[in-house]
Short mmCIF file of C-alpha atoms in Angstrom, two decimals:
data_model
loop_
_atom_site.label_atom_id
_atom_site.label_comp_id
_atom_site.label_asym_id
_atom_site.label_seq_id
_atom_site.Cartn_x
_atom_site.Cartn_y
_atom_site.Cartn_z
CA MET A 1 0.05 -0.05 0.02
CA ILE A 2 2.88 2.65 1.08
CA SER A 3 4.61 2.35 -2.47
CA LEU A 4 1.25 3.21 -4.21
CA LEU A 5 0.70 6.06 -1.78
CA PHE A 6 4.09 7.52 -2.30
CA LEU A 7 3.20 7.16 -6.26
CA TRP A 8 -0.14 9.10 -5.65
CA ILE A 9 1.59 12.02 -3.96
CA SER A 10 4.87 12.42 -5.45
CA VAL A 11 3.93 14.87 -8.26
CA GLU A 12 2.47 17.37 -5.76
CA SER A 13 5.63 17.17 -3.40
CA ALA A 14 8.61 19.41 -4.30
CA ASP A 15 10.87 18.11 -1.13
CA LEU A 16 11.39 15.22 1.33
CA SER A 17 9.56 16.72 4.21
CA SER A 18 6.61 17.66 2.02
CA LEU A 19 6.43 14.46 0.67
CA LEU A 20 6.61 12.84 4.42
CA GLU A 21 3.64 15.33 5.25
CA ARG A 22 1.82 13.95 2.18
CA VAL A 23 2.49 10.47 3.42
CA ARG A 24 1.07 11.02 6.82
CA THR A 25 -1.87 12.37 5.31
CA THR A 26 -2.98 10.02 2.76
CA ILE A 27 -2.17 6.94 5.20
CA CYS A 28 -4.55 8.41 7.71
CA LEU A 29 -7.46 9.25 5.17
CA HIS A 30 -7.22 5.55 3.58
CA PRO A 31 -10.09 3.58 4.73
CA GLN A 32 -8.35 0.69 6.07
CA ALA A 33 -5.86 2.79 8.02
CA THR A 34 -5.61 1.50 11.82
CA PRO A 35 -4.92 3.89 14.64
CA ASP A 36 -1.46 2.50 15.32
CA LEU A 37 -0.72 3.15 11.74
CA CYS A 38 -1.71 6.65 11.80
CA ASP A 39 0.06 7.41 15.36
CA LYS A 40 3.17 6.05 13.63
CA TYR A 41 2.86 8.73 10.69
CA ARG A 42 2.11 11.79 12.96
CA PRO A 43 2.23 14.76 13.17
CA TRP A 44 -0.66 14.96 10.75
CA LYS A 45 -1.86 18.23 8.65
CA ILE A 46 -4.14 18.70 5.90
CA ALA A 47 -2.98 19.87 2.43
CA THR A 48 -3.50 23.55 1.82
CA MET A 49 -5.03 25.17 -1.37
CA ALA A 50 -1.56 27.06 -1.74
CA GLU A 51 0.05 23.42 -2.37
CA SER A 52 -2.42 22.76 -4.84
CA LYS A 53 -2.25 26.14 -6.60
CA THR A 54 1.44 25.65 -6.55
CA ALA A 55 1.37 22.29 -8.42
CA ALA A 56 -1.29 23.52 -10.68
CA VAL A 57 0.85 26.37 -11.84
CA ALA A 58 3.92 24.10 -12.87
CA ALA A 59 1.42 21.72 -14.72
CA THR A 60 -0.16 24.66 -16.54
CA ALA A 61 3.41 25.73 -17.95
CA LEU A 62 4.04 21.91 -18.93
CA LEU A 63 0.21 21.68 -20.68
CA THR A 64 0.71 25.05 -22.87
CA ARG A 65 2.76 22.91 -24.92
CA ALA A 66 -0.23 21.30 -26.30
CA GLY A 67 -0.85 23.98 -29.08
CA SER A 68 -2.75 27.20 -27.64
CA PRO A 69 -5.01 25.68 -24.88
CA ARG A 70 -7.92 28.03 -24.07
CA HIS A 71 -8.20 29.52 -20.43
CA VAL A 72 -11.85 29.20 -19.35
CA GLN A 73 -13.77 30.26 -16.36
CA PHE A 74 -16.91 28.48 -14.77
CA GLU A 75 -19.19 30.07 -12.37
CA PRO A 76 -20.58 27.70 -9.53
CA ARG A 77 -23.40 25.35 -10.88
CA GLN A 78 -22.10 25.97 -14.23
CA ILE A 79 -21.67 23.07 -16.89
CA LEU A 80 -18.41 22.29 -18.28
CA PHE A 81 -20.00 19.62 -20.45
CA ALA A 82 -23.00 17.51 -20.36
CA GLN A 83 -23.67 13.80 -20.37
CA GLY A 84 -23.90 12.29 -24.10
CA SER A 85 -22.30 15.32 -25.72
CA SER A 86 -19.25 14.67 -28.18
CA GLY A 87 -16.07 14.70 -26.35
CA LYS A 88 -13.64 16.80 -28.40
CA THR A 89 -11.68 18.34 -25.34
CA LEU A 90 -10.66 17.53 -21.93
CA PHE A 91 -10.12 20.11 -19.28
CA TYR A 92 -7.28 20.46 -16.74
CA ILE A 93 -8.70 22.33 -13.50
CA THR A 94 -6.37 25.05 -12.32
CA ARG A 95 -8.67 26.35 -9.70
CA GLY A 96 -11.78 25.18 -8.16
CA ARG A 97 -13.93 22.14 -7.68
CA GLY A 98 -16.61 20.34 -9.18
CA LYS A 99 -18.67 17.19 -9.67
CA LEU A 100 -19.24 14.51 -12.29
CA VAL A 101 -22.96 13.54 -12.02
CA ILE A 102 -24.58 10.37 -14.18
CA SER A 103 -28.07 10.51 -15.24
CA SER A 104 -30.32 7.29 -15.89
CA SER A 105 -32.76 6.89 -18.45
CA SER A 106 -35.58 7.32 -15.69
CA GLY A 107 -34.07 10.52 -14.44
CA LYS A 108 -32.20 9.32 -11.53
CA GLN A 109 -28.96 11.09 -10.89
CA ALA A 110 -25.88 10.07 -8.93
CA THR A 111 -22.49 11.69 -8.08
CA ILE A 112 -19.81 9.48 -9.00
CA THR A 113 -16.76 11.61 -8.15
CA LEU A 114 -15.68 15.06 -7.03
CA PHE A 115 -12.80 16.82 -8.85
CA THR A 116 -10.62 19.80 -7.64
CA THR A 117 -7.32 21.61 -8.51
CA GLY A 118 -5.09 19.74 -10.39
CA ASP A 119 -7.38 17.14 -11.92
CA PHE A 120 -7.92 16.40 -15.42
CA VAL A 121 -11.62 16.11 -16.49
CA GLY A 122 -13.32 14.49 -19.70
CA GLU A 123 -10.37 12.45 -20.41
CA GLU A 124 -12.63 9.80 -22.14
CA SER A 125 -12.47 12.30 -25.08
CA LEU A 126 -8.92 10.60 -25.70
CA ALA A 127 -10.42 7.28 -26.65
CA GLY A 128 -10.66 6.08 -30.18
CA GLY A 129 -12.81 8.66 -32.33
CA TYR A 130 -14.89 11.16 -30.49
CA SER A 131 -16.56 9.37 -27.89
CA LYS A 132 -19.65 10.53 -25.88
CA ARG A 133 -19.46 12.08 -22.68
CA MET A 134 -20.23 9.48 -19.96
CA ALA A 135 -21.53 12.23 -17.25
CA THR A 136 -22.12 15.97 -16.71
CA ALA A 137 -19.28 17.74 -15.19
CA THR A 138 -20.37 20.83 -12.99
CA ALA A 139 -18.58 23.52 -11.22
CA THR A 140 -19.34 23.65 -7.60
CA THR A 141 -17.32 26.69 -6.76
CA ARG A 142 -15.86 29.50 -9.43
CA CYS A 143 -13.42 27.28 -11.46
CA THR A 144 -10.65 28.17 -13.80
CA ALA A 145 -9.33 25.44 -16.39
CA LEU A 146 -7.32 24.84 -19.55
CA GLU A 147 -9.42 23.26 -22.30
CA ILE A 148 -7.25 21.18 -24.48
CA GLU A 149 -8.10 19.77 -27.96
CA ARG A 150 -8.31 16.32 -28.18
CA ASP A 151 -5.69 15.65 -31.11
CA ALA A 152 -3.44 18.21 -29.46
CA MET A 153 -3.11 16.29 -26.32
CA ILE A 154 -2.65 12.99 -27.95
CA ARG A 155 0.15 14.42 -29.78
CA LEU A 156 1.54 16.13 -26.39
CA LEU A 157 1.33 12.98 -24.75
CA GLN A 158 3.25 11.00 -27.38
CA MET A 159 6.05 13.56 -27.57
CA ASP A 160 6.46 15.14 -24.35
CA HIS A 161 7.32 12.78 -21.35
CA ASP A 162 6.84 15.22 -18.68
CA CYS A 163 3.52 15.72 -19.62
CA SER A 164 2.67 12.19 -19.94
CA ASP A 165 4.02 11.36 -16.50
CA LEU A 166 1.53 14.52 -15.03
CA PHE A 167 -1.23 12.75 -16.76
CA LEU A 168 -0.73 9.47 -15.77
CA GLU A 169 -0.03 10.36 -12.12
CA ARG A 170 -3.21 12.64 -12.08
CA LEU A 171 -5.13 9.39 -13.50
CA LEU A 172 -3.71 6.74 -10.97
CA ALA A 173 -4.77 9.53 -8.22
CA ARG A 174 -8.27 9.52 -9.73
CA SER A 175 -8.18 5.82 -9.93
CA MET A 176 -7.12 5.52 -6.11
CA ARG A 177 -9.80 8.01 -4.89
CA LEU A 178 -12.03 5.77 -6.69
CA GLN A 179 -11.04 2.47 -5.29
CA ALA A 180 -10.62 3.98 -1.58
CA SER A 181 -14.69 5.16 -1.78
CA LEU A 182 -15.65 1.72 -3.00
CA VAL A 183 -13.85 0.38 0.38
CA ASP A 184 -15.26 2.99 2.40
CA GLN A 185 -18.78 2.30 1.22
CA ARG A 186 -18.41 -1.27 1.92
CA PHE A 187 -16.64 -1.42 5.03
CA ASN A 188 -17.19 1.69 7.03
CA SER A 189 -19.94 3.44 9.08
CA SER A 190 -21.79 6.07 7.95
CA ALA A 191 -19.91 8.32 10.44
CA LYS A 192 -16.64 7.47 8.91
CA ARG A 193 -17.81 7.96 5.50
CA LEU A 194 -18.98 11.37 6.14
CA ALA A 195 -15.68 12.57 8.03
CA ARG A 196 -13.64 10.96 5.27
CA THR A 197 -15.61 13.11 2.64
CA LEU A 198 -15.30 16.52 4.73
CA LEU A 199 -11.53 15.96 5.04
CA LEU A 200 -10.82 15.20 1.63
CA MET A 201 -13.01 18.16 0.75
CA ALA A 202 -10.84 20.21 3.20
CA GLU A 203 -7.66 19.44 1.11
CA ALA A 204 -8.75 22.42 -1.23
CA GLY A 205 -10.39 24.65 1.80
CA GLU A 206 -9.02 27.67 3.08
CA PRO A 207 -7.38 27.44 6.51
CA SER A 208 -8.40 29.86 9.35
CA GLY A 209 -7.41 29.44 12.88
CA GLY A 210 -7.06 25.65 12.97
CA ALA A 211 -10.19 25.00 10.89
CA ILE A 212 -10.39 24.72 7.32
CA LEU A 213 -13.41 26.42 5.13
CA ILE A 214 -14.59 23.67 2.65
CA PRO A 215 -16.86 24.48 -0.46
CA GLU A 216 -20.26 25.09 -0.16
CA ILE A 217 -22.05 21.68 -0.25
CA SER A 218 -25.95 20.69 0.86
CA GLN A 219 -26.57 17.87 3.01
CA THR A 220 -28.38 16.04 0.38
CA ALA A 221 -25.22 16.08 -1.94
CA LEU A 222 -23.41 14.58 0.85
CA ALA A 223 -25.86 12.05 1.53
CA GLN A 224 -25.64 10.83 -1.70
CA ARG A 225 -22.08 11.06 -1.71
CA ILE A 226 -21.64 8.70 1.30
CA GLY A 227 -24.79 6.64 0.49
CA ALA A 228 -26.58 7.61 3.49
CA THR A 229 -30.07 9.50 4.04
CA ARG A 230 -30.19 13.52 4.65
CA SER A 231 -31.67 12.79 8.21
CA ARG A 232 -28.56 10.64 8.97
CA VAL A 233 -26.06 13.37 7.54
CA SER A 234 -27.92 15.99 9.43
CA ASP A 235 -27.62 14.09 12.65
CA LEU A 236 -24.05 13.21 12.20
CA MET A 237 -23.18 16.92 11.52
CA LYS A 238 -24.85 18.04 14.49
CA ARG A 239 -22.94 15.55 16.41
CA PHE A 240 -19.78 16.72 14.73
CA ARG A 241 -20.39 20.12 15.97
CA GLU A 242 -21.14 19.34 19.22
CA LEU A 243 -17.79 17.71 19.64
CA GLY A 244 -16.12 20.60 18.30
CA PHE A 245 -15.04 18.63 15.11
CA LEU A 246 -17.14 21.09 12.70
CA LYS A 247 -18.12 24.82 13.24
CA ASP A 248 -20.14 27.46 11.37
CA SER A 249 -18.75 30.60 10.83
CA GLY A 250 -19.31 31.79 7.09
CA GLY A 251 -19.74 28.19 5.99
CA ILE A 252 -18.60 24.79 7.21
CA ARG A 253 -15.26 24.63 8.82
CA VAL A 254 -13.40 21.52 9.33
CA HIS A 255 -11.04 21.16 12.20
CA LYS A 256 -8.01 18.45 12.07
CA SER A 257 -9.71 16.88 14.96
CA LEU A 258 -12.08 15.29 12.52
CA ILE A 259 -9.65 12.55 11.77
CA ASN A 260 -10.48 11.02 15.24
CA VAL A 261 -13.68 9.59 13.73
CA LEU A 262 -11.71 7.75 11.48
CA LEU A 263 -9.16 6.43 14.19
CA HIS A 264 -11.57 4.85 16.63
CA ASP A 265 -14.71 2.86 16.18
CA GLU A 266 -17.31 5.03 18.13
CA ASP A 267 -21.05 4.93 17.81
CA TYR A 268 -21.62 8.61 16.82
CA LYS A 269 -25.63 8.61 17.49
#
């Protein structure tokens, strides 16, 4: 497991100390992490938005080699692309957050993953021909992105090893997050699933006095994300606030002590 975690975080770490901190964070957020393992890799800290911005600036410099990618902006709730549309471009998120939602023929919707600064979105466009979009990508905060033409990206991946390494790293990171989410859904309680989701959202939040302001998200969206009812999420959020893990001050602020929910098997009723 450790070797895969190093691979996940190496693209975002410029020196050894930063790398070790990212290892500690990633290990403790893993659904199968044990208290002993997390204690071994303390002190623990949440990555800040500044770190993500630094990585995104370096990646943007690489991706500008793909011809002339367009710099685009999206407001909250604005759609980057819709399910079923033709995939002629992909996006690299330089700032902001969003979600991928899939809709069934009966009209039901499900959020399959979240994306944030440093993620590629719409990479299915690189498949043979112009494939159809499998989901709808929507901004949940104000987003800026590079929109890259499919053919230009393919040429860049073939010719530039730095860019192909970056692309592979980000796809592996996405794959690992999805696998961790599946394990989370299968083995963890709703309290641990909610805590893990809030901590992951805090990675791209804004630090303030030991607590981190996470992007705005409704309890309904959180319930869909963790596979629970809205009332259960409401009860857990109330309990987390009572314990000092969360506070309301211009939005939801997550304290790093929330990781205790992942480390201990308690019944949060």
